[in-house]
Amino acid sequence: MKARRNKKQIPSFRKLIKTSKVKLENKLKNKQFKQQSTLKKYRKEQRKLRQAVKDAVSKKPIPLENPKEKRPGKRIEREGEEEEEALPLDMMDEDDLQLMKDLGQRASFLTRDLSSSEPVHAKKRKHEHIIDKYEKIPRTLQTAPEKELIHLLPIKDKSGIIPQTREKPVTDSNKDEEDQEEERELEEEIIEDPIQELTIEEHLIERKKKLQEKKMHIAALASAILSDPESNIKKLKELRSMLMEQDPDVAVTVRKLVIVSLMELFKDITPSYKIRPLTEAEKSTKTRKETQKLREFEEGLVSQYKFYLENLEQMVKDWKQRKLKKSNVVSLKAYKGLAEVAVKSLCELLVALPHFNFHNNIIVLIVPLMNDMSKLISEMCCEAVKKLFKQDKLGQASLGVIKVISGFVKGRNYEVRPEMLKTFLCLRIKEVEVKKDTEDINKPKKFMTFKEKRKSLSRMQRKWKKAEEKLERELREAEASESTEKKLKLHTETLNIVFVTYFRILKKAQRSPLLPAVLEGLAKFAHLINVEFFDDLLVVLHTLIESGDLSYQESLHCVQTAFHILSGQGDVLNIDPMKFYTHLYKTLFKLHAGATNEGVEIVLQCLDVMLTKRRKQVSQQRALAFIKRLCTLALHVLPNSSIGILATTRILMHTFPKTDLLLDSESQGSGVFLPELDEPEYCNAQNTALWELHTLRRHYHPIVQRFAAHLIAGAPSEGSGALKPELSRRSAAELFEAYSMAEMTFNPPVESSNPKIKGKVLQGDSFLNEDLNQLIKRYSSEVATESPLDFTKYLKTSLHQ
């Protein structure tokens, strides 16, 4: 039994491997103390050596004197003493020997032990005063140094844990002062070396060398982190510390490189989930090594990511405030470049890490910069937000951005850039239906309670029902129906905030430059607006058009919004939009090849919603009037606009087959065509023909020629007059974009309009009449045969007169 107990008391191998935190700290302290003491000893020896060298140099050598000449008497005495010491005791007298023994028994100054604290004749001086006794104790030349305690591993006993310590001498202040003096001397020796002045070329070479070293260091750290992020997470701190680079030659460049490197690193090593802080209970529980390592990695990653975002925010603030810092390492001019790189990194992180920690903090930083005075930074932030909206499938990140933008626009009293509201057009909310309909169609299935099962089902049926419900729950988790419901809620909340922002601007800031963006947004999301608001919204839109305060494109957006509302849920409403048809028909000729050419795209979208999608509510007279006016408009605009308009005309001719009477010049109806009348229903468009197509057939652009010939032939789907699939299958808006003139080039290239004249080139004589040519020849021959002129004859006659 005893043997077994001894075996149990022997620690296992795992316990021996485990090293406590206390032991590690003690080892580290002892190691540091040993290094310091060794270094101080070495410094002291060096200092003594230097002092000895200085003394040897400063002192003059003194010549040795001959002692025989100067002090002969002393030498004789010394020789006598040596002879006396050499004499044996047998040769001494008895009186002298007794005297020596007595002296040996007495204590004298020579035989006294200085280290002892007791007086020599203690017995004789019993009644001596205590103070006098203390005064006779020998003084120590140096005070004993104070002791410090080194904590060792504790010992466990039956009584409990017994802490162990060991004394360590404190470093003397005199020694520290000497060490400081020594360091000052070394610094003075270093300063004494003259600083070499470099030329510009040498300075540039030195800067290039420094920059290359920094780049290699950044690359080494980044590659180490990427190779094993969990083990090398501490190197992120080292890399982030380079954001405070103090070398003025390379400070700006190095900081920019570190910003971009850290941004790419965080994009690569960040997990696909949000890291939450650990609770106290989780911290106290024991975990495996792998779990502990993962926790340390996550904690380090989140902390470094937070500090990195704070550094970027500080760079943007420094640029905004334009305050020079105490260390003039970075100039004020370089602040803008650093801020641009910082903003670019924030935009990249906004798009790449919408699921990770501190995403809302990035949104709060980015949204005010969307309205920045700097066009570059504003465009950068707006593009990042658009990209986020386009790729956000669930809608959580989009909702966060929309909330901040709405609050910012309201706080600035709607005086912001229109680009901020144009970002709303990139929201992915097309697939969302009305909430009531979706609830009616996709009602969540309710499972039976235990009481219902017991009443209506037998025991075996209950067993089968339980298995079915379990299977249905698993299938629901697989289909992610819960995420669909969550997505619907997020999109609904997002749209509510968007519409609140739009309606506020329509109500309070009708003359704001934000109005085009608001109308465009309403046109896109009109099918999701509640039906209760349709009447009021159409009245507001018509009032805006009639006010005359809007530009042409803004009025087109109003028309587009109205018809988007009516083409969706507005079909059930009894609303006559004739005034919007009239407005568009009346203002079509405001388009031309100059500034309003961009408005053609909006017109094409309006025509598609007004005529093609509402074909059942459109009369034939209205369709004829629009086709005639569109063909006339095709003569006034750029080639890409002409192609889009002719493509729309082709679609209208297919949608309304009876409009082919415009291709027949002999057909006549009652009345006369009135092109200047603004009412499409009463302009008698059936009494005219599309003569513009024959003019467009001789257009300089080959695609316009092809479309004109196709329409003259009656817009056939097959045969020789049919269009190629690349033209017939594309919409009018797509053709408008495909053949754009934005780059000031024709697509395809246009041939030269000046044909080469074959045959001889006409000479000068061929342009004149034959009679005139003969007359010219006769007079020229007469002048050639005439005698030379005599000027003296004419001179005499003039003198006589």
Tab-separated table of N, CA, C and O in Angstrom, residues 315-379:
chain	number	residue	atom	x	y	z
A	315	MET	N	-6.856	59.888	-39.484
A	315	MET	CA	-6.257	60.476	-40.696
A	315	MET	C	-7.251	61.370	-41.425
A	315	MET	O	-6.898	62.461	-41.897
A	316	VAL	N	-8.497	60.919	-41.516
A	316	VAL	CA	-9.530	61.731	-42.180
A	316	VAL	C	-9.795	62.994	-41.372
A	316	VAL	O	-9.951	64.089	-41.942
A	317	LYS	N	-9.833	62.879	-40.042
A	317	LYS	CA	-10.061	64.055	-39.191
A	317	LYS	C	-8.923	65.064	-39.309
A	317	LYS	O	-9.147	66.287	-39.362
A	318	ASP	N	-7.689	64.570	-39.341
A	318	ASP	CA	-6.535	65.469	-39.486
A	318	ASP	C	-6.625	66.252	-40.790
A	318	ASP	O	-6.297	67.445	-40.835
A	319	TRP	N	-7.050	65.578	-41.840
A	319	TRP	CA	-7.184	66.268	-43.135
A	319	TRP	C	-8.305	67.305	-43.096
A	319	TRP	O	-8.174	68.396	-43.647
A	320	LYS	N	-9.411	66.969	-42.414
A	320	LYS	CA	-10.536	67.895	-42.333
A	320	LYS	C	-10.172	69.121	-41.498
A	320	LYS	O	-10.470	70.258	-41.870
A	321	GLN	N	-9.525	68.875	-40.357
A	321	GLN	CA	-9.187	69.975	-39.458
A	321	GLN	C	-7.972	70.769	-39.930
A	321	GLN	O	-7.815	71.924	-39.582
A	322	ARG	N	-7.116	70.111	-40.723
A	322	ARG	CA	-5.900	70.737	-41.265
A	322	ARG	C	-5.033	71.343	-40.162
A	322	ARG	O	-4.585	72.474	-40.239
A	323	LYS	N	-4.839	70.560	-39.119
A	323	LYS	CA	-3.985	70.981	-38.008
A	323	LYS	C	-2.690	70.195	-38.069
A	323	LYS	O	-2.710	68.965	-38.081
A	324	LEU	N	-1.583	70.901	-38.092
A	324	LEU	CA	-0.280	70.252	-38.136
A	324	LEU	C	0.054	69.694	-36.757
A	324	LEU	O	-0.106	70.366	-35.751
A	325	LYS	N	0.529	68.466	-36.715
A	325	LYS	CA	0.837	67.817	-35.441
A	325	LYS	C	2.212	68.263	-34.940
A	325	LYS	O	2.977	68.908	-35.661
A	326	LYS	N	2.510	67.887	-33.688
A	326	LYS	CA	3.774	68.316	-33.073
A	326	LYS	C	4.969	67.788	-33.848
A	326	LYS	O	5.933	68.507	-34.084
A	327	SER	N	4.913	66.520	-34.219
A	327	SER	CA	6.017	65.964	-35.011
A	327	SER	C	5.772	66.299	-36.471
A	327	SER	O	4.829	65.813	-37.083
A	328	ASN	N	6.575	67.172	-37.022
A	328	ASN	CA	6.384	67.633	-38.403
A	328	ASN	C	6.923	66.621	-39.412
A	328	ASN	O	7.639	66.962	-40.346
A	329	VAL	N	6.570	65.379	-39.212
A	329	VAL	CA	7.032	64.321	-40.115
A	329	VAL	C	6.253	64.376	-41.423
A	329	VAL	O	6.801	64.228	-42.508
A	330	VAL	N	4.944	64.606	-41.319
A	330	VAL	CA	4.066	64.665	-42.491
A	330	VAL	C	3.592	66.100	-42.662
A	330	VAL	O	3.097	66.721	-41.722
A	331	SER	N	3.735	66.632	-43.862
A	331	SER	CA	3.323	68.006	-44.131
A	331	SER	C	1.817	68.074	-44.350
A	331	SER	O	1.146	67.067	-44.566
A	332	LEU	N	1.282	69.297	-44.326
A	332	LEU	CA	-0.155	69.488	-44.541
A	332	LEU	C	-0.580	69.068	-45.940
A	332	LEU	O	-1.700	68.610	-46.143
A	333	LYS	N	0.304	69.241	-46.914
A	333	LYS	CA	-0.035	68.864	-48.294
A	333	LYS	C	-0.242	67.355	-48.424
A	333	LYS	O	-1.029	66.902	-49.248
A	334	ALA	N	0.502	66.604	-47.614
A	334	ALA	CA	0.398	65.136	-47.707
A	334	ALA	C	-0.832	64.596	-47.003
A	334	ALA	O	-1.170	63.422	-47.173
A	335	TYR	N	-1.519	65.437	-46.199
A	335	TYR	CA	-2.699	64.966	-45.473
A	335	TYR	C	-3.792	64.503	-46.427
A	335	TYR	O	-4.488	63.531	-46.161
A	336	LYS	N	-3.964	65.222	-47.532
A	336	LYS	CA	-5.035	64.862	-48.465
A	336	LYS	C	-4.775	63.501	-49.096
A	336	LYS	O	-5.691	62.679	-49.225
A	337	GLY	N	-3.521	63.246	-49.493
A	337	GLY	CA	-3.188	61.951	-50.086
A	337	GLY	C	-3.422	60.804	-49.111
A	337	GLY	O	-3.979	59.760	-49.474
A	338	LEU	N	-3.010	61.012	-47.850
A	338	LEU	CA	-3.240	59.979	-46.827
A	338	LEU	C	-4.732	59.764	-46.591
A	338	LEU	O	-5.198	58.631	-46.439
A	339	ALA	N	-5.491	60.880	-46.563
A	339	ALA	CA	-6.939	60.768	-46.330
A	339	ALA	C	-7.618	60.022	-47.477
A	339	ALA	O	-8.528	59.221	-47.247
A	340	GLU	N	-7.191	60.269	-48.719
A	340	GLU	CA	-7.786	59.571	-49.861
A	340	GLU	C	-7.546	58.069	-49.786
A	340	GLU	O	-8.452	57.258	-50.046
A	341	VAL	N	-6.316	57.687	-49.412
A	341	VAL	CA	-6.018	56.250	-49.277
A	341	VAL	C	-6.826	55.649	-48.129
A	341	VAL	O	-7.338	54.516	-48.226
A	342	ALA	N	-6.966	56.408	-47.032
A	342	ALA	CA	-7.739	55.912	-45.880
A	342	ALA	C	-9.207	55.724	-46.259
A	342	ALA	O	-9.824	54.710	-45.901
A	343	VAL	N	-9.769	56.683	-46.999
A	343	VAL	CA	-11.175	56.585	-47.419
A	343	VAL	C	-11.367	55.413	-48.386
A	343	VAL	O	-12.361	54.684	-48.313
A	344	LYS	N	-10.417	55.234	-49.270
A	344	LYS	CA	-10.507	54.100	-50.205
A	344	LYS	C	-10.502	52.774	-49.444
A	344	LYS	O	-11.269	51.850	-49.784
A	345	SER	N	-9.657	52.663	-48.428
A	345	SER	CA	-9.611	51.437	-47.632
A	345	SER	C	-10.923	51.227	-46.869
A	345	SER	O	-11.434	50.108	-46.785
A	346	LEU	N	-11.488	52.320	-46.330
A	346	LEU	CA	-12.770	52.217	-45.634
A	346	LEU	C	-13.875	51.753	-46.584
A	346	LEU	O	-14.730	50.936	-46.210
A	347	CYS	N	-13.865	52.262	-47.814
A	347	CYS	CA	-14.868	51.854	-48.805
A	347	CYS	C	-14.725	50.371	-49.148
A	347	CYS	O	-15.727	49.653	-49.276
A	348	GLU	N	-13.486	49.923	-49.288
A	348	GLU	CA	-13.259	48.504	-49.591
A	348	GLU	C	-13.757	47.619	-48.450
A	348	GLU	O	-14.381	46.573	-48.677
A	349	LEU	N	-13.485	48.028	-47.221
A	349	LEU	CA	-13.936	47.244	-46.068
A	349	LEU	C	-15.456	47.299	-45.919
A	349	LEU	O	-16.077	46.328	-45.485
A	350	LEU	N	-16.066	48.430	-46.277
A	350	LEU	CA	-17.525	48.543	-46.233
A	350	LEU	C	-18.186	47.514	-47.138
A	350	LEU	O	-19.183	46.892	-46.778
A	351	VAL	N	-17.600	47.326	-48.324
A	351	VAL	CA	-18.176	46.393	-49.307
A	351	VAL	C	-17.791	44.950	-48.986
A	351	VAL	O	-18.618	44.037	-49.099
A	352	ALA	N	-16.551	44.735	-48.567
A	352	ALA	CA	-16.037	43.369	-48.422
A	352	ALA	C	-16.450	42.712	-47.105
A	352	ALA	O	-16.600	41.490	-47.061
A	353	LEU	N	-16.641	43.480	-46.030
A	353	LEU	CA	-16.911	42.885	-44.709
A	353	LEU	C	-18.208	43.430	-44.104
A	353	LEU	O	-18.199	44.027	-43.006
A	354	PRO	N	-19.351	43.257	-44.785
A	354	PRO	CA	-20.608	43.760	-44.196
A	354	PRO	C	-21.084	42.933	-43.007
A	354	PRO	O	-21.914	43.381	-42.230
A	355	HIS	N	-20.548	41.712	-42.864
A	355	HIS	CA	-20.972	40.810	-41.796
A	355	HIS	C	-20.124	40.939	-40.540
A	355	HIS	O	-20.493	40.413	-39.487
A	356	PHE	N	-18.987	41.619	-40.618
A	356	PHE	CA	-18.010	41.601	-39.527
A	356	PHE	C	-18.271	42.744	-38.556
A	356	PHE	O	-19.115	43.620	-38.779
A	357	ASN	N	-17.496	42.734	-37.473
A	357	ASN	CA	-17.643	43.736	-36.412
A	357	ASN	C	-17.356	45.137	-36.948
A	357	ASN	O	-16.630	45.321	-37.926
A	358	PHE	N	-17.937	46.132	-36.261
A	358	PHE	CA	-17.706	47.566	-36.508
A	358	PHE	C	-18.150	48.006	-37.907
A	358	PHE	O	-17.686	49.046	-38.400
A	359	HIS	N	-19.068	47.248	-38.559
A	359	HIS	CA	-19.535	47.678	-39.890
A	359	HIS	C	-20.373	48.950	-39.782
A	359	HIS	O	-20.284	49.836	-40.655
A	360	ASN	N	-21.165	49.069	-38.731
A	360	ASN	CA	-21.960	50.290	-38.538
A	360	ASN	C	-21.066	51.505	-38.315
A	360	ASN	O	-21.410	52.618	-38.742
A	361	ASN	N	-19.924	51.308	-37.652
A	361	ASN	CA	-18.982	52.426	-37.469
A	361	ASN	C	-18.423	52.896	-38.800
A	361	ASN	O	-18.239	54.102	-39.026
A	362	ILE	N	-18.152	51.958	-39.692
A	362	ILE	CA	-17.663	52.331	-41.033
A	362	ILE	C	-18.740	53.104	-41.794
A	362	ILE	O	-18.454	54.088	-42.491
A	363	ILE	N	-20.005	52.679	-41.664
A	363	ILE	CA	-21.110	53.377	-42.337
A	363	ILE	C	-21.192	54.824	-41.850
A	363	ILE	O	-21.352	55.758	-42.651
A	364	VAL	N	-21.085	55.010	-40.537
A	364	VAL	CA	-21.157	56.372	-39.966
A	364	VAL	C	-20.001	57.238	-40.478
A	364	VAL	O	-20.149	58.461	-40.633
A	365	LEU	N	-18.859	56.644	-40.765
A	365	LEU	CA	-17.723	57.397	-41.313
A	365	LEU	C	-17.928	57.728	-42.794
A	365	LEU	O	-17.587	58.823	-43.258
A	366	ILE	N	-18.491	56.771	-43.549
A	366	ILE	CA	-18.555	56.906	-45.005
A	366	ILE	C	-19.667	57.857	-45.450
A	366	ILE	O	-19.481	58.655	-46.372
A	367	VAL	N	-20.846	57.793	-44.804
A	367	VAL	CA	-22.021	58.548	-45.276
A	367	VAL	C	-21.764	60.059	-45.317
A	367	VAL	O	-22.073	60.703	-46.332
A	368	PRO	N	-21.190	60.702	-44.280
A	368	PRO	CA	-20.903	62.144	-44.420
A	368	PRO	C	-19.914	62.455	-45.543
A	368	PRO	O	-19.982	63.527	-46.152
A	369	LEU	N	-19.004	61.523	-45.829
A	369	LEU	CA	-18.033	61.753	-46.900
A	369	LEU	C	-18.668	61.657	-48.281
A	369	LEU	O	-18.078	62.098	-49.268
A	370	MET	N	-19.878	61.085	-48.390
A	370	MET	CA	-20.593	61.068	-49.672
A	370	MET	C	-20.977	62.481	-50.111
A	370	MET	O	-21.181	62.738	-51.297
A	371	ASN	N	-21.081	63.378	-49.143
A	371	ASN	CA	-21.432	64.779	-49.427
A	371	ASN	C	-20.227	65.696	-49.307
A	371	ASN	O	-20.364	66.902	-49.110
A	372	ASP	N	-19.022	65.145	-49.438
A	372	ASP	CA	-17.805	65.930	-49.238
A	372	ASP	C	-17.579	66.901	-50.401
A	372	ASP	O	-18.047	66.678	-51.528
A	373	MET	N	-16.842	67.968	-50.109
A	373	MET	CA	-16.532	68.962	-51.144
A	373	MET	C	-15.620	68.384	-52.215
A	373	MET	O	-15.701	68.759	-53.385
A	374	SER	N	-14.750	67.474	-51.830
A	374	SER	CA	-13.851	66.848	-52.790
A	374	SER	C	-14.655	65.877	-53.661
A	374	SER	O	-15.291	64.940	-53.163
A	375	LYS	N	-14.626	66.106	-54.955
A	375	LYS	CA	-15.414	65.271	-55.875
A	375	LYS	C	-14.904	63.841	-55.893
A	375	LYS	O	-15.690	62.885	-55.984
A	376	LEU	N	-13.586	63.668	-55.798
A	376	LEU	CA	-13.001	62.331	-55.841
A	376	LEU	C	-13.477	61.482	-54.664
A	376	LEU	O	-13.922	60.338	-54.834
A	377	ILE	N	-13.414	62.044	-53.457
A	377	ILE	CA	-13.830	61.301	-52.268
A	377	ILE	C	-15.332	61.045	-52.286
A	377	ILE	O	-15.801	59.961	-51.933
A	378	SER	N	-16.107	62.040	-52.714
A	378	SER	CA	-17.561	61.867	-52.780
A	378	SER	C	-17.945	60.743	-53.740
A	378	SER	O	-18.765	59.870	-53.407
A	379	GLU	N	-17.349	60.739	-54.940
A	379	GLU	CA	-17.655	59.688	-55.916
A	379	GLU	C	-17.211	58.311	-55.410
A	379	GLU	O	-17.903	57.300	-55.609
